[in-house]
Short mmCIF file of C-alpha atoms and ligand atoms in Angstrom, two decimals:
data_model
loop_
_atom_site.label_atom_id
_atom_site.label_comp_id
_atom_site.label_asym_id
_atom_site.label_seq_id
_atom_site.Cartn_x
_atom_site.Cartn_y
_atom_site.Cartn_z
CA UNK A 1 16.42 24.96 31.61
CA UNK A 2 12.50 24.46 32.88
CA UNK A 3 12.37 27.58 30.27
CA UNK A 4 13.45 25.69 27.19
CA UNK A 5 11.79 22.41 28.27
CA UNK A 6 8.46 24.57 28.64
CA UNK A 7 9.04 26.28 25.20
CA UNK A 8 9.99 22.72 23.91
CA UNK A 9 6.37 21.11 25.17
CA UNK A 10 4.57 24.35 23.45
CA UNK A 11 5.75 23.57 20.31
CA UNK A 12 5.19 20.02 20.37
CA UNK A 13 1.64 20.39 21.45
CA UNK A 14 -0.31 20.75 17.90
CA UNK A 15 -2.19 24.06 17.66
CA UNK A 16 -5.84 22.93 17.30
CA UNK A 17 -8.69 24.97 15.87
CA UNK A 18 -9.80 26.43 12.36
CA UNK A 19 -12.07 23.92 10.34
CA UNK A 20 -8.92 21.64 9.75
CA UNK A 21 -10.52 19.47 13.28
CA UNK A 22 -13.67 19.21 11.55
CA UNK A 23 -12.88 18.52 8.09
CA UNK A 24 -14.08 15.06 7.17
CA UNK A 25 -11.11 13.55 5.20
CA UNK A 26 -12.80 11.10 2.71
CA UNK A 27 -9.68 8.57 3.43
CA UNK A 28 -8.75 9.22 7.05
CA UNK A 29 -11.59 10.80 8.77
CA UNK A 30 -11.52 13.75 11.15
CA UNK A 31 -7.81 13.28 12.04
CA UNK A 32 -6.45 16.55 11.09
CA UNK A 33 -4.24 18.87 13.82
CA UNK A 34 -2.70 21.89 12.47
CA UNK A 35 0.77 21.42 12.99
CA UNK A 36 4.17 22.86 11.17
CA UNK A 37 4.26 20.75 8.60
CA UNK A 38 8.05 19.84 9.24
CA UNK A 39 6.08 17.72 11.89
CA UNK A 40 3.34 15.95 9.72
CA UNK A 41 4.24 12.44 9.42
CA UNK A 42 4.52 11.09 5.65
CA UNK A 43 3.44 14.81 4.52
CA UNK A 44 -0.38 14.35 4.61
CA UNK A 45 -1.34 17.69 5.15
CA UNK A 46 -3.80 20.24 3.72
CA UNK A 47 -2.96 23.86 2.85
CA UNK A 48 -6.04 25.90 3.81
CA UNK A 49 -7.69 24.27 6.64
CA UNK A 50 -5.85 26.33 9.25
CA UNK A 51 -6.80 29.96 8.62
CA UNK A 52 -5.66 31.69 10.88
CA UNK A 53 -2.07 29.79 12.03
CA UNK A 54 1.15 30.72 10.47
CA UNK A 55 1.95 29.90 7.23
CA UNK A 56 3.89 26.87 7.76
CA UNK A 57 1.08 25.54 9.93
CA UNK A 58 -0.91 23.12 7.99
CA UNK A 59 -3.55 20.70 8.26
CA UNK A 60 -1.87 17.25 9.03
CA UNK A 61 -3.41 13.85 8.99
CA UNK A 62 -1.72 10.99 10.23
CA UNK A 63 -1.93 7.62 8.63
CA UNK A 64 -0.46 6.21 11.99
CA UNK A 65 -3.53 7.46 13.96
CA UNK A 66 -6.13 7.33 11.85
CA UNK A 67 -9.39 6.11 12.64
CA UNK A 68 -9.83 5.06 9.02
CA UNK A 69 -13.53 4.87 7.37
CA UNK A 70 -11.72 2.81 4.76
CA UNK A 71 -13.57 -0.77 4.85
CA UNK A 72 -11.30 -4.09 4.26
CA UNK A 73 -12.12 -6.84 2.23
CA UNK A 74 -12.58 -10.03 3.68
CA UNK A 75 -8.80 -11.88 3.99
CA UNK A 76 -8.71 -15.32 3.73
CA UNK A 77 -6.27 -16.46 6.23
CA UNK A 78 -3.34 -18.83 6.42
CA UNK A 79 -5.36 -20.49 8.87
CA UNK A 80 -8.60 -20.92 6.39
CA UNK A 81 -6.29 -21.64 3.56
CA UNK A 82 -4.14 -24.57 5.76
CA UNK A 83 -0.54 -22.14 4.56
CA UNK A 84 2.39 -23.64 6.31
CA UNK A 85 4.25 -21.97 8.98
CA UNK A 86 6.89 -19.90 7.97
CA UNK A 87 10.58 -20.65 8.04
CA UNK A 88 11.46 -17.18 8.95
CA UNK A 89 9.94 -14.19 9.61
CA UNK A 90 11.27 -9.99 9.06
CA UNK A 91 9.55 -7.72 10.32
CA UNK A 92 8.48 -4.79 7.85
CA UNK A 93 8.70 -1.43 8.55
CA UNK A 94 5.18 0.51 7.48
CA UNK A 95 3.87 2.91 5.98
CA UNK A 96 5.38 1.41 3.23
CA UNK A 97 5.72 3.87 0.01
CA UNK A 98 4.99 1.27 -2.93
CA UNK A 99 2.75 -1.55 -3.95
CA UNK A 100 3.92 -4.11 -6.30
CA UNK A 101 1.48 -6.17 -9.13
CA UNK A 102 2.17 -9.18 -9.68
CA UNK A 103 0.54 -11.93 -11.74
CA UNK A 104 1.51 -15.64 -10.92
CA UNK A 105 1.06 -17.13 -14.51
CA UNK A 106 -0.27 -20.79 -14.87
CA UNK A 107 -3.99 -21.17 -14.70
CA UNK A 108 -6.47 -19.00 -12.92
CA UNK A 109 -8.72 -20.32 -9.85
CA UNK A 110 -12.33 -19.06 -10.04
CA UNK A 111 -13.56 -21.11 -6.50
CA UNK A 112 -12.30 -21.00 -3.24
CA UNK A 113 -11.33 -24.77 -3.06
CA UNK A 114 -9.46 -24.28 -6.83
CA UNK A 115 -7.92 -20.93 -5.35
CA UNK A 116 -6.54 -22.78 -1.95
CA UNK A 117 -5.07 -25.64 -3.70
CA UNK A 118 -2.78 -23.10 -5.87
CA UNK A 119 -2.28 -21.43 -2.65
CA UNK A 120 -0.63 -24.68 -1.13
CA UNK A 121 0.86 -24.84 -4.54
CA UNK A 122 2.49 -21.40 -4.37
CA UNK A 123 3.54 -22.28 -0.94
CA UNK A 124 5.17 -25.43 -1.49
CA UNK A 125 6.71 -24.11 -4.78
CA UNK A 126 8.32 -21.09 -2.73
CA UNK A 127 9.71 -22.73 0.46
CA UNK A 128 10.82 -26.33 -0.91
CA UNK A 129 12.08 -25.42 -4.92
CA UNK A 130 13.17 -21.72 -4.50
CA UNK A 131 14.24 -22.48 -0.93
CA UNK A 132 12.12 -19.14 0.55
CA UNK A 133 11.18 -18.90 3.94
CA UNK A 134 7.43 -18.73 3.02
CA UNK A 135 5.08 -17.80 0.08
CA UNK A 136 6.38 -15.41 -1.69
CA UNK A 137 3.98 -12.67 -2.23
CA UNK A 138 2.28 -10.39 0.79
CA UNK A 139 -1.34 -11.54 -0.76
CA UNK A 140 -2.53 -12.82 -3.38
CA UNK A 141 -5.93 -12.55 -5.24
CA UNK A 142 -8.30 -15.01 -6.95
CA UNK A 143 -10.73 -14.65 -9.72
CA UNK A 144 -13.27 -15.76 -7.11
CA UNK A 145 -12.91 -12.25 -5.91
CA UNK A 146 -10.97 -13.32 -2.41
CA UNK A 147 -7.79 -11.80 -1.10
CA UNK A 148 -5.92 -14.69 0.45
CA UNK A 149 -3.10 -14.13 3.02
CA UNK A 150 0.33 -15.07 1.82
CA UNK A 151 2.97 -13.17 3.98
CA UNK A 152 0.34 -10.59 5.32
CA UNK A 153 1.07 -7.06 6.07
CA UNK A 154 3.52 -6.93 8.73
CA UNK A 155 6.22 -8.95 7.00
CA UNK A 156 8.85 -8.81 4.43
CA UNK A 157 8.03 -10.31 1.24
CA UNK A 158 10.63 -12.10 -1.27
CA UNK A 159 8.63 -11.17 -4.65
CA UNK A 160 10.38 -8.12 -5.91
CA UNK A 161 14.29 -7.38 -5.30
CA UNK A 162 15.17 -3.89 -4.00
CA UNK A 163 10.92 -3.36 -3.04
CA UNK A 164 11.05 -6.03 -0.70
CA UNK A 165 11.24 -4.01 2.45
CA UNK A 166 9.45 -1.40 1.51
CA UNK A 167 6.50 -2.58 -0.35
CA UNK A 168 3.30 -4.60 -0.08
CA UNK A 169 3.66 -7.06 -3.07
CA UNK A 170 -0.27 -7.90 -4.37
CA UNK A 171 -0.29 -11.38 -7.23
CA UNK A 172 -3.33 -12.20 -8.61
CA UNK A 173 -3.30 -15.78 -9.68
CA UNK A 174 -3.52 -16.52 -13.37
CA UNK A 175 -2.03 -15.38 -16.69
CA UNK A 176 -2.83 -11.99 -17.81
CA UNK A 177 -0.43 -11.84 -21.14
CA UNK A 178 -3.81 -11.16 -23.35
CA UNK A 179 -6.44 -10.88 -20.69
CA UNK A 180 -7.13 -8.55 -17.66
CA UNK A 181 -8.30 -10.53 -14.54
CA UNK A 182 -12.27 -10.88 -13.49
CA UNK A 183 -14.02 -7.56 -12.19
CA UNK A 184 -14.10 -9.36 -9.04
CA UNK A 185 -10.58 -9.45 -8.77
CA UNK A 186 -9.95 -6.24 -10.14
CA UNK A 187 -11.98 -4.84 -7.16
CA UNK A 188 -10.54 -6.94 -4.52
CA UNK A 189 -6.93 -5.89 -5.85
CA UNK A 190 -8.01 -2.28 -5.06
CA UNK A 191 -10.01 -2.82 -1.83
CA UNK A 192 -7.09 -4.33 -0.44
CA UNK A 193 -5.20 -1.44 -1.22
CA UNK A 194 -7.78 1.11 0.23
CA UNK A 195 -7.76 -1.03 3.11
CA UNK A 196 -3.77 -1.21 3.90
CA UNK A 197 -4.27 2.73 3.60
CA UNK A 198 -7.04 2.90 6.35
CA UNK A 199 -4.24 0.40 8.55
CA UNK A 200 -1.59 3.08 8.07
CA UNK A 201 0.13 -0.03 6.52
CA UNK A 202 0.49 1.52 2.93
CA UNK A 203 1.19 5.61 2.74
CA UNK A 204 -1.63 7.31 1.27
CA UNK A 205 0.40 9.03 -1.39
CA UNK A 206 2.22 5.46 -2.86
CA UNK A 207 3.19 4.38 -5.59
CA UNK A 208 1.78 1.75 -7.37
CA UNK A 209 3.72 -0.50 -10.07
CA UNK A 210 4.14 -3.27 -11.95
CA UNK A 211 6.73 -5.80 -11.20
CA UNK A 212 7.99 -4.98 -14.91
CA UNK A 213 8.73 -1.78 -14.14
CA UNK A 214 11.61 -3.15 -11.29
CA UNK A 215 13.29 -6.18 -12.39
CA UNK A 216 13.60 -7.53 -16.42
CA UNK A 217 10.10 -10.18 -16.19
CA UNK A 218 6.89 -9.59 -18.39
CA UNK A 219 4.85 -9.74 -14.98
CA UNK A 220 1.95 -8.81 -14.02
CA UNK A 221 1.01 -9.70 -18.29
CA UNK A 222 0.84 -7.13 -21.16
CA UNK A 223 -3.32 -7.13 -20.27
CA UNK A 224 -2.98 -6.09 -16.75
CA UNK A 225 -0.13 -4.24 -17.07
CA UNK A 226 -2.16 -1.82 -19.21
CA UNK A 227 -4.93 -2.23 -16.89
CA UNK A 228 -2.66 -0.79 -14.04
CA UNK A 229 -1.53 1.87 -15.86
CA UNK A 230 -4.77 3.97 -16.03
CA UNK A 231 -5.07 3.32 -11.96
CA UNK A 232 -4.32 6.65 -9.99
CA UNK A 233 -1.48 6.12 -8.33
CA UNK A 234 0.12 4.29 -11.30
CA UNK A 235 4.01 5.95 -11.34
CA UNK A 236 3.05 9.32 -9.09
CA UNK A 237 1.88 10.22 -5.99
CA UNK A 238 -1.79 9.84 -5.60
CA UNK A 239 -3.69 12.87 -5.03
CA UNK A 240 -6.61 12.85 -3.33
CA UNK A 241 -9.67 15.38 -3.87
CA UNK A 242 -10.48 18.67 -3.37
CA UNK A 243 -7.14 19.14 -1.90
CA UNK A 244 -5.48 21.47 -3.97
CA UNK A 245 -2.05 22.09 -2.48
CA UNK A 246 -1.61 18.07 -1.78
CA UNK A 247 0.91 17.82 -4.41
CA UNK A 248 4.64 16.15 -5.13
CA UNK A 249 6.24 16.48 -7.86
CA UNK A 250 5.94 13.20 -10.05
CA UNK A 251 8.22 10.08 -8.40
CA UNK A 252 9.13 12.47 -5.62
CA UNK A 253 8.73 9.03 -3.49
CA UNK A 254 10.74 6.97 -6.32
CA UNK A 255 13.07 9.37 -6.53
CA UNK A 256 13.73 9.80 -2.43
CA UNK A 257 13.18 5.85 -1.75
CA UNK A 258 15.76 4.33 -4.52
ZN1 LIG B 1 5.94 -10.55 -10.47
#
């Protein structure tokens, strides 16, 4: 018995060495362990940083222990933003595998006072005409360039059926039918995303899609709709550089997830 239990810790403690340790990972830092990769949480490992291991001893970095050197934009809170308390709260269960664009439609906010006041808007909207337990969305983006908090990153959103749980759902406030939103929102859209990354929040190989693409609406607009589309991780796993065997086959997340 002390046997087995004694073989059992040896091959949970990661074999350590090779230049996998000292690889800087451009997302998630020098977090690598060469492990079997049957043990590599979410499958973030790296083929040929563990030379002299066994072949199904890879590189593995861990999105749940990363010490990130992804920076986040700055959130405006439900605090700054005066949001209501919640109705009800779930609690999501991260990394999630897909991030959902939305657009709100009505008129776009280019201040922080214009953007808070469709905030409260949304809000209201939500919780006292569709009856939800809080804003809909997980954030939401203005063309002032600022992220504002809607149901944050640890809880279930009510903006896409089916992604709900497993999803961070992003709207950026306006109409984009024949326009893309501002640069500044563009960027904060995709900072926010690098930063639920560097949280271990979002997985590092999502998926990123339109709300059109899950449920019969026009949303997020034809503009930005086309916009997401050229975006990396738009409908396959993203791949990240100079790390030739980090690969899925296209939707491999879709198609396990659905
Ligand atoms: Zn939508």
């Amino acid at each position: 018995m002390l046997f087995l239990l004694a073989i059992a810790a040896l091959l949970a403690t990661p074999i350590v060495g090779d230049s996998c340790q000292s690889y800087n990972h451009p997302t998630y830092g020098k977090t690598g362990k060469c492990i079997k990769t049957s043990n590599c949480p979410n499958s973030l490992y790296i083929s040929n940083l563990c030379e002299s291991q066994p072949a199904d001893v890879k590189c593995c970095f861990s999105s749940g222990t990363s010490t990130g050197t992804g920076s986040c934009p700055t959130i405006v809170s439900r605090a700054s933003w005066g949001a209501r308390a919640a109705k009800s709260k779930t609690n999501m269960a991260t990394p999630v595998s897909h991030v959902v664009i939305h657009h709100t439609t009505g008129a776009t906010c280019t201040t922080k006072a214009s953007c808070i006041t469709k905030m409260k808007g949304f809000q209201n909207y939500h919780m006292d005409s569709n009856a939800w337990a809080d804003i809909g969305y997980n954030f939401l983006v203005g063309e002032d360039g600022n992220v504002y908090e809607g149901r944050g990153w640890s809880l279930v959103g009510a903006h896409c059926i089916g992604y709900n749980s497993k999803s961070i759902g992003i709207s950026v406030i306006g109409d984009y039918t024949s326009r893309k939103p501002s640069t500044a929102a563009l960027s904060a859209v995709k900072a926010l995303i690098k930063c639920g990354i560097s949280k271990g929040i979002i997985r590092s190989n999502y998926v990123l899609r339109g709300h059109r693409d899950l449920d019969s609406t026009s949303c997020p607009g034809n503009s930005f709709y086309a916009e997401i589309k050229t975006w990396a991780a738009y409908r396959s796993v993203q791949r990240i550089s100079s790390t030739p065997s980090f690969n899925f086959p296209e939707d491999y997340l879709v198609m396990r997830d659905m």
